[in-house]
Structures are given as C-alpha cells and as structure tokens.
Tab-separated table of C-alpha atoms and ligand atoms in Angstrom:
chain	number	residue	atom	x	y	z
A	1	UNK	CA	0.000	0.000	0.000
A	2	UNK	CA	1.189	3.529	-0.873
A	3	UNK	CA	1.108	6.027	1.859
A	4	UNK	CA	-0.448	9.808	2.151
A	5	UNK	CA	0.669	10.193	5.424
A	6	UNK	CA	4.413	9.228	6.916
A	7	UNK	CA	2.854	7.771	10.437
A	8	UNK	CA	1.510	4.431	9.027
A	9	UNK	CA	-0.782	3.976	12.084
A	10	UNK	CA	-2.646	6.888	10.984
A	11	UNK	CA	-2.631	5.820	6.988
A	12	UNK	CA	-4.270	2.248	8.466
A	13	UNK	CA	-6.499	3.993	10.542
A	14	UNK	CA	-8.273	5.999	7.339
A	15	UNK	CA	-7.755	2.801	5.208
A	16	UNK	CA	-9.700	0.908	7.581
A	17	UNK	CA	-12.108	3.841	8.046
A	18	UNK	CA	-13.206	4.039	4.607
A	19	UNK	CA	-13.309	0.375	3.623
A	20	UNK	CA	-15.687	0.275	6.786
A	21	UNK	CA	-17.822	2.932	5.270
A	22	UNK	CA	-17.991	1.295	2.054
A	23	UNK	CA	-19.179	-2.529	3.658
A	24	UNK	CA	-21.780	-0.008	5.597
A	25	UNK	CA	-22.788	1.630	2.727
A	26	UNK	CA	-23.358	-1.568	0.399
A	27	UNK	CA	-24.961	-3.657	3.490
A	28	UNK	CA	-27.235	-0.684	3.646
A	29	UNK	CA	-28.082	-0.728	0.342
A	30	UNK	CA	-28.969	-4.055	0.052
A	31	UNK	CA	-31.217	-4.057	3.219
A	32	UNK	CA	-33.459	-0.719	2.664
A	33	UNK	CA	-33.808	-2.614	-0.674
A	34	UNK	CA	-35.419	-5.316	1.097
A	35	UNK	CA	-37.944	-2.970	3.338
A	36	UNK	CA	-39.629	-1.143	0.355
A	37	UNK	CA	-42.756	-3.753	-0.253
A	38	UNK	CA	-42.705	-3.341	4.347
A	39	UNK	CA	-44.325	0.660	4.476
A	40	UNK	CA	-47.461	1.643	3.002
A	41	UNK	CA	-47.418	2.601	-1.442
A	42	UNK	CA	-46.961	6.593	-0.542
A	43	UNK	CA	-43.897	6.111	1.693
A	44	UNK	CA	-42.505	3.809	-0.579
A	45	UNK	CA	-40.741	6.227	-2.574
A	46	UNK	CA	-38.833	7.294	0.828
A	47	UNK	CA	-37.070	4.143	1.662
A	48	UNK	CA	-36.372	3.539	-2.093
A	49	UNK	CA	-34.581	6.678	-1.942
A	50	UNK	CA	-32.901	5.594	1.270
A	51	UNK	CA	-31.486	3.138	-0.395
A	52	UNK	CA	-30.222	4.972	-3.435
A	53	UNK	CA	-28.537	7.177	-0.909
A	54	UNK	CA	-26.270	4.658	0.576
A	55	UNK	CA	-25.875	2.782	-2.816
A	56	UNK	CA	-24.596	6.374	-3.856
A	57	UNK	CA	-22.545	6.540	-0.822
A	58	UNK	CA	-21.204	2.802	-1.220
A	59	UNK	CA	-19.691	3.663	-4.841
A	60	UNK	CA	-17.756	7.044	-3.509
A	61	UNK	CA	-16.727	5.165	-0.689
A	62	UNK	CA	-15.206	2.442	-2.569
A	63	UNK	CA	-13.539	5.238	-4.833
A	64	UNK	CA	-11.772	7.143	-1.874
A	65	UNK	CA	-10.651	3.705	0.050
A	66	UNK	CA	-9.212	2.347	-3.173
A	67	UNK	CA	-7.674	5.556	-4.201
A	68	UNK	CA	-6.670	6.213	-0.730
A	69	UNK	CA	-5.039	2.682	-0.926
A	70	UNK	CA	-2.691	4.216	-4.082
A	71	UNK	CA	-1.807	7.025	-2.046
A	72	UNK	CA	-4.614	9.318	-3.159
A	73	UNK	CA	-6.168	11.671	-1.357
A	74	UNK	CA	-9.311	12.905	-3.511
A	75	UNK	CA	-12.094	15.202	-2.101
A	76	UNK	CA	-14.073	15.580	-4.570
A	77	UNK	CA	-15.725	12.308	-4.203
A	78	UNK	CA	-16.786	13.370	-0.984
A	79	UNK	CA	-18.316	16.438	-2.802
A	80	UNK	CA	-20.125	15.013	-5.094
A	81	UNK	CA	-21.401	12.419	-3.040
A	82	UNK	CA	-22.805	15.437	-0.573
A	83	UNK	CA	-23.622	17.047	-3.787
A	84	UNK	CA	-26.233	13.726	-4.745
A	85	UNK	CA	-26.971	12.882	-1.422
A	86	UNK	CA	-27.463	15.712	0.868
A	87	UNK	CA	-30.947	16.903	-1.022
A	88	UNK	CA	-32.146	13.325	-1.967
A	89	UNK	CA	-31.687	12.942	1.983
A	90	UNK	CA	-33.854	16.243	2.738
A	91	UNK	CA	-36.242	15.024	0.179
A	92	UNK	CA	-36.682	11.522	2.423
A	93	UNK	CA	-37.402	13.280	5.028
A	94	UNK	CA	-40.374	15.296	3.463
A	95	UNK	CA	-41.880	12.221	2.318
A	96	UNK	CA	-42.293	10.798	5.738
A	97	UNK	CA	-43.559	13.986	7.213
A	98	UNK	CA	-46.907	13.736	6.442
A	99	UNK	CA	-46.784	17.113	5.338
A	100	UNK	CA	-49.457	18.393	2.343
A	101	UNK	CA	-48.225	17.623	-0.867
A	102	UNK	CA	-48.472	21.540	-1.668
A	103	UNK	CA	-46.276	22.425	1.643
A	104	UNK	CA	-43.774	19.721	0.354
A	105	UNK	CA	-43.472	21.112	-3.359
A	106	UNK	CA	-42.964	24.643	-1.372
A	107	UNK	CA	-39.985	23.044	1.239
A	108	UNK	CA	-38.208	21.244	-1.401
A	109	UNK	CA	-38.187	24.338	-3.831
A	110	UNK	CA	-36.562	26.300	-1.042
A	111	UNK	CA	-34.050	23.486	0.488
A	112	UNK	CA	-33.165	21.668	-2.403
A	113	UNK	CA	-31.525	24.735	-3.831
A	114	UNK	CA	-29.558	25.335	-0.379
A	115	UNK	CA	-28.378	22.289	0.514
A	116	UNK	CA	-26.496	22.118	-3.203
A	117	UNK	CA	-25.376	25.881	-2.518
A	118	UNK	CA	-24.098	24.860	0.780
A	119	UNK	CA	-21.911	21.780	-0.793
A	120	UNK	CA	-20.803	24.118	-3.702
A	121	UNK	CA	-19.721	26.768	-0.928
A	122	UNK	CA	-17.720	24.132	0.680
A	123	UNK	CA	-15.541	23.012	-1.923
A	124	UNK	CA	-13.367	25.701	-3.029
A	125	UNK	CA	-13.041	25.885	1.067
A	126	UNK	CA	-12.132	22.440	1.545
A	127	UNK	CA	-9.431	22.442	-1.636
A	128	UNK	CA	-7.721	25.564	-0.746
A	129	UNK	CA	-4.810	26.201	1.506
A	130	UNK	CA	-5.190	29.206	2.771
A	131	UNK	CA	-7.041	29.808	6.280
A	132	UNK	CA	-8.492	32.859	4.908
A	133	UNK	CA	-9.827	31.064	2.438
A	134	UNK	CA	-11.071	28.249	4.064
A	135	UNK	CA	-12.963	30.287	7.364
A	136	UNK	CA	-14.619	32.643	4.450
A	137	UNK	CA	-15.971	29.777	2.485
A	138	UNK	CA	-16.952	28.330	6.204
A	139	UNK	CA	-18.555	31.435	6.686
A	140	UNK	CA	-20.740	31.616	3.183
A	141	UNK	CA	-21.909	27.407	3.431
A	142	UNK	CA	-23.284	28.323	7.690
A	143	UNK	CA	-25.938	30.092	5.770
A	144	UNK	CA	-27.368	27.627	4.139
A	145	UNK	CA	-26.705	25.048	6.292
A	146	UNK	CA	-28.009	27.407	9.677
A	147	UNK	CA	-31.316	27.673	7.356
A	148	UNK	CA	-31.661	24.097	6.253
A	149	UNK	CA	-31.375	23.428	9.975
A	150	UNK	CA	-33.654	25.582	11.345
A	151	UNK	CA	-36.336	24.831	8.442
A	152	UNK	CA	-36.138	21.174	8.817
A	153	UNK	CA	-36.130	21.156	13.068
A	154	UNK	CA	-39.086	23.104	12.896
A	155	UNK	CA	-41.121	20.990	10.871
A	156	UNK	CA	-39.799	17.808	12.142
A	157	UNK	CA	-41.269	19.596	15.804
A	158	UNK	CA	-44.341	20.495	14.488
A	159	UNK	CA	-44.810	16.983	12.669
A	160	UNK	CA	-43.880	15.398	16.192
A	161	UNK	CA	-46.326	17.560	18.152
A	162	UNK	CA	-49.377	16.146	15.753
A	163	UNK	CA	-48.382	12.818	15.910
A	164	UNK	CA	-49.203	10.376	18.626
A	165	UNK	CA	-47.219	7.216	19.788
A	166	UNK	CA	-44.776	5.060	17.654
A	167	UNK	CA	-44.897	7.960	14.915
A	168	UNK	CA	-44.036	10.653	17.506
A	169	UNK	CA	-41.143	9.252	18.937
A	170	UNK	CA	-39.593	8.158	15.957
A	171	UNK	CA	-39.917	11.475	14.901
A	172	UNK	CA	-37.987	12.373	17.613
A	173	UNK	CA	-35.160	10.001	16.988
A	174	UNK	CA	-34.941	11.338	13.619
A	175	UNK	CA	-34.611	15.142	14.562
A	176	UNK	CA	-31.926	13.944	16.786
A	177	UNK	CA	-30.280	12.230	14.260
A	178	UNK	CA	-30.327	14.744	12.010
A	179	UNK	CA	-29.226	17.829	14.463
A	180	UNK	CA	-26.110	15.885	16.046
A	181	UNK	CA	-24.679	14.587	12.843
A	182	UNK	CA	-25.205	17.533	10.618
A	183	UNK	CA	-23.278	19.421	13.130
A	184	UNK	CA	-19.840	17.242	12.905
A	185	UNK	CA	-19.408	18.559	9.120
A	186	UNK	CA	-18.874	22.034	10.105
A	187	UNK	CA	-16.954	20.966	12.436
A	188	UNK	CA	-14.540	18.472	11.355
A	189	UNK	CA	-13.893	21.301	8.209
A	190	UNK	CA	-12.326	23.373	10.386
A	191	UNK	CA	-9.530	21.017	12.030
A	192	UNK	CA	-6.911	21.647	9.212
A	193	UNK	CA	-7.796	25.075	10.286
A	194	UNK	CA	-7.652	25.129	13.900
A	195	UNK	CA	-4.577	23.018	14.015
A	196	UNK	CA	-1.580	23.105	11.536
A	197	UNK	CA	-2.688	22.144	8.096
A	198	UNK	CA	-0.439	19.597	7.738
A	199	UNK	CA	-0.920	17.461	11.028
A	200	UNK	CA	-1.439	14.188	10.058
A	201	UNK	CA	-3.782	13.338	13.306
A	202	UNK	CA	-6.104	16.551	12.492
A	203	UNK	CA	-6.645	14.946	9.031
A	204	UNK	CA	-6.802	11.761	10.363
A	205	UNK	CA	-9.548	13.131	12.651
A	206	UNK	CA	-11.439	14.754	9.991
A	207	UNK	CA	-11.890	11.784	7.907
A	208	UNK	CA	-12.608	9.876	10.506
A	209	UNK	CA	-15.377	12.487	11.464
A	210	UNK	CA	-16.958	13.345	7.835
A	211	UNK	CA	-16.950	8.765	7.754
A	212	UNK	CA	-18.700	8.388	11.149
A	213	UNK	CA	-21.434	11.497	10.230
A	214	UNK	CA	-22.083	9.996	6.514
A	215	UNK	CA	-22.377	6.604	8.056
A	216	UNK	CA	-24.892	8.364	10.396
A	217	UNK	CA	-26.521	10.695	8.255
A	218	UNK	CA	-27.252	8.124	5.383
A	219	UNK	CA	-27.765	4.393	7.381
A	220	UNK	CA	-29.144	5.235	10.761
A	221	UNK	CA	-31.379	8.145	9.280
A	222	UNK	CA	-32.190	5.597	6.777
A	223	UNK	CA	-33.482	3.204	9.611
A	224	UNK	CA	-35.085	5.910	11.566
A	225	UNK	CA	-37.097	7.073	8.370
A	226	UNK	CA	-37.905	3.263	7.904
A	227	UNK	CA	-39.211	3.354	11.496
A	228	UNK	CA	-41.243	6.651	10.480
A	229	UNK	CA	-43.117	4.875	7.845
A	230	UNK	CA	-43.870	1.852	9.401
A	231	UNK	CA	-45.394	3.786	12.050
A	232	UNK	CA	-47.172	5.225	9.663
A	233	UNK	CA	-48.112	2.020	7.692
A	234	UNK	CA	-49.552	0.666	10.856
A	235	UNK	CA	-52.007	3.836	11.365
A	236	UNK	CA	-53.300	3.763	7.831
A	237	UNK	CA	-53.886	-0.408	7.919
B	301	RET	C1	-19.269	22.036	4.700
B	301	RET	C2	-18.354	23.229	4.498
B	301	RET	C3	-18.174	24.031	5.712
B	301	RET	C4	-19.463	24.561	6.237
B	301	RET	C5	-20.571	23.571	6.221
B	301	RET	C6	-20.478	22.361	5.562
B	301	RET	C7	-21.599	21.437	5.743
B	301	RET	C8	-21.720	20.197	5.317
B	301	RET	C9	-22.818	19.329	5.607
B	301	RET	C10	-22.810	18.126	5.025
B	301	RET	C11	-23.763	17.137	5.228
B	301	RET	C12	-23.589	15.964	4.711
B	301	RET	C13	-24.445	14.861	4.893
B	301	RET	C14	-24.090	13.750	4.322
B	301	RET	C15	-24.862	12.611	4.403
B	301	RET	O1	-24.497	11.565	4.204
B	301	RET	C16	-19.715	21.659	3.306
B	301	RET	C17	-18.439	20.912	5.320
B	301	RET	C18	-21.807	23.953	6.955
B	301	RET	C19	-23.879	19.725	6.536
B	301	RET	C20	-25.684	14.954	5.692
C-alpha cells in the first residue's frame, strides 16, 4: 500500500475507516432494498430513496478507500457524493412527514436549492490552503446550512407535536439524528484550520469524522425514516 501520510498507524487507521464505510454503505443498500414492499405505497418512494442514498454513498466510498489505498487523497468524491446525497436525503425526510403535498413542493423548492449551494460553498473551502480562504468559504456554506437546519427542526417539531405514539417518537429520533450529525461537518472542516494544516492526526480526525457522520446521516437516518413509515403504515392499515 502507498502512503499519504508518513505515520503508518494513521494511513491504516483511514484505510480501515473508509473500507468500513464502504461494507456499511453496500450492506445498507442491500437491506433498505429489502424494506420497500414493508411501508405503506406513498412512503414507498422514501425508503427507495434511502437506499439509493447509501448505494450512492457505497460507490464514492469504494472510490476514496481504493484511491486512498494508491496514495490518493481525492475530495471531490466526498463532494459530489454530498452534492447527490445531501438533497435526496432532505427530500426523504419530506416524504415521511406527512406534510401536504403543496407544503412539500414549497420546502423542497426552497431546500433543495440550499443544501447544493451549501456543498458548492464548501468546496473551493475544503481544496484551498489558505485559512483565509477556508474560514470565508466556512462562513458563506453556515448560511445555508443554519437555514436548512432551522427549516427542517421546525417541521420535524411540528410533525412530532401532531403525531401520537410510535410515529411521535420516531420522529424524535430522527430530529436527533439529524441535528447531532449535521453538526460534525462544520466541524470536522475546520480542524486543518484550527490546528496546523499539515498534522497528520487533524486529518486523520477529519476523515474519521466526515466517515462516522455519513455513516450516520445516510444508514441510521435511513433506519429511523424506515421506522417513520412503518409507524405510519400501521395507522393507515
Ligand atoms: C461544509 C463546508 C463548511 C461549512 C458547512 C459544511 C456542511 C456540510 C454538511 C454536510 C452534510 C452531509 C451529509 C451527508 C450525508 O451523508 C460543506 C463541510 C456547513 C452539513 C448529511
């Protein structure tokens, strides 16, 4: 195996990171593909999305670990995975919701659009070298992302509060879920920042942090969606 970084502890450590993310990914795939025909025909759609998400995910994760395996470090993969997944993820969520179908079509024209500006802001953040660069580009993507946020919290709260039972609390899991791992991106951008951009353990943690959140963000919201429209399933039996 080729080497990015000089401490091979830390090299194995992402290696094993991302070929972890990629089994995740795949076994994830497989199994939402398995629960479609288990929720009620209009939640359908969400799971099958689900599952395109972390079949999505599986292929860019298989890209980096292999490439990362050469001695590659390539973050554009990452991008464009975020670029794919980050609204079709939004979009599951607004199927589940139970929101009208005209207060969907309104969210979605809204977040759709932000989530890909916040990605796009990202990027020329991520790539660049300078800190100036980087915090400004940090700066420009909080907007979008504090408004995505803040959008999608408050109607996950307000779906919760006219919900009852299984529904409810699943709802709750999912706003969790969604809060806690959306916040480790931000995050886990800035430690080439806040520590020397060359430290091999503040890259090491950042890859190990974006890995964890995707694995989060895509599989366990995948399940906690699936739990959503069983719920939901049940009720409407
Ligand atoms: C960036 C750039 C710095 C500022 C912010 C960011 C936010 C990224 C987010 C990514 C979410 C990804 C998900 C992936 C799912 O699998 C682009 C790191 C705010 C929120 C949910």
């Amino acid at each position: 195996m080729k080497m990015v970084f000089e401490d091979s502890n830390l090299n194995q450590l992402v290696y094993n990171a991302l070929s972890f993310g990629t089994a995740v990914m795949l076994g994830a795939f497989v199994y939402f593909l398995t629960q479609i025909k288990s929720v009620a025909k209009q939640y359908q759609s969400g799971v099958a999305v689900s599952a395109v998400v972390v079949g999505i995910a599986g292929y860019h994760y298989y890209r980096m670990w292999s490439g990362w395996a050469e001695g590659t470090v390539n973050q554009g993969y990452r991008y464009a995975d975020w670029l794919i997944t980050v609204p079709l993820l939004v979009i599951e969520l607004l199927i589940v919701l139970g929101v009208t179908a005209e207060r969907r079509k309104k969210l979605m024209s809204t977040l759709v659009p932000a989530t890909v500006l916040m990605i796009a802001l990202g990027y020329p953040g991520e790539t660049a070298s300078s800190d100036g660069t980087k915090w400004t580009f940090w700066i420009l993507s909080m907007l979008p992302f504090l408004y995505i946020l803040f959008t999608l919290s408050g109607e996950l709260k307000a779906a919760g509060a006219r919900e009852k039972g299984p529904v409810a609390s699943s709802m709750k899991n999912a706003t969790a879920i969604l809060l806690l791992t959306w916040l480790v991106y931000p995050i886990g951008y800035l430690f080439p920042v806040i520590f020397d951009a060359g430290n091999e353990g503040a890259e090491t943690a950042r890859q190990l942090a974006y890995t964890v959140a995707d694995i989060t963000a895509k599989g366990l919201f995948g399940l906690m969606i699936l739990n959503i429209a069983k719920a939901r399933s049940g009720d409407s039996h």
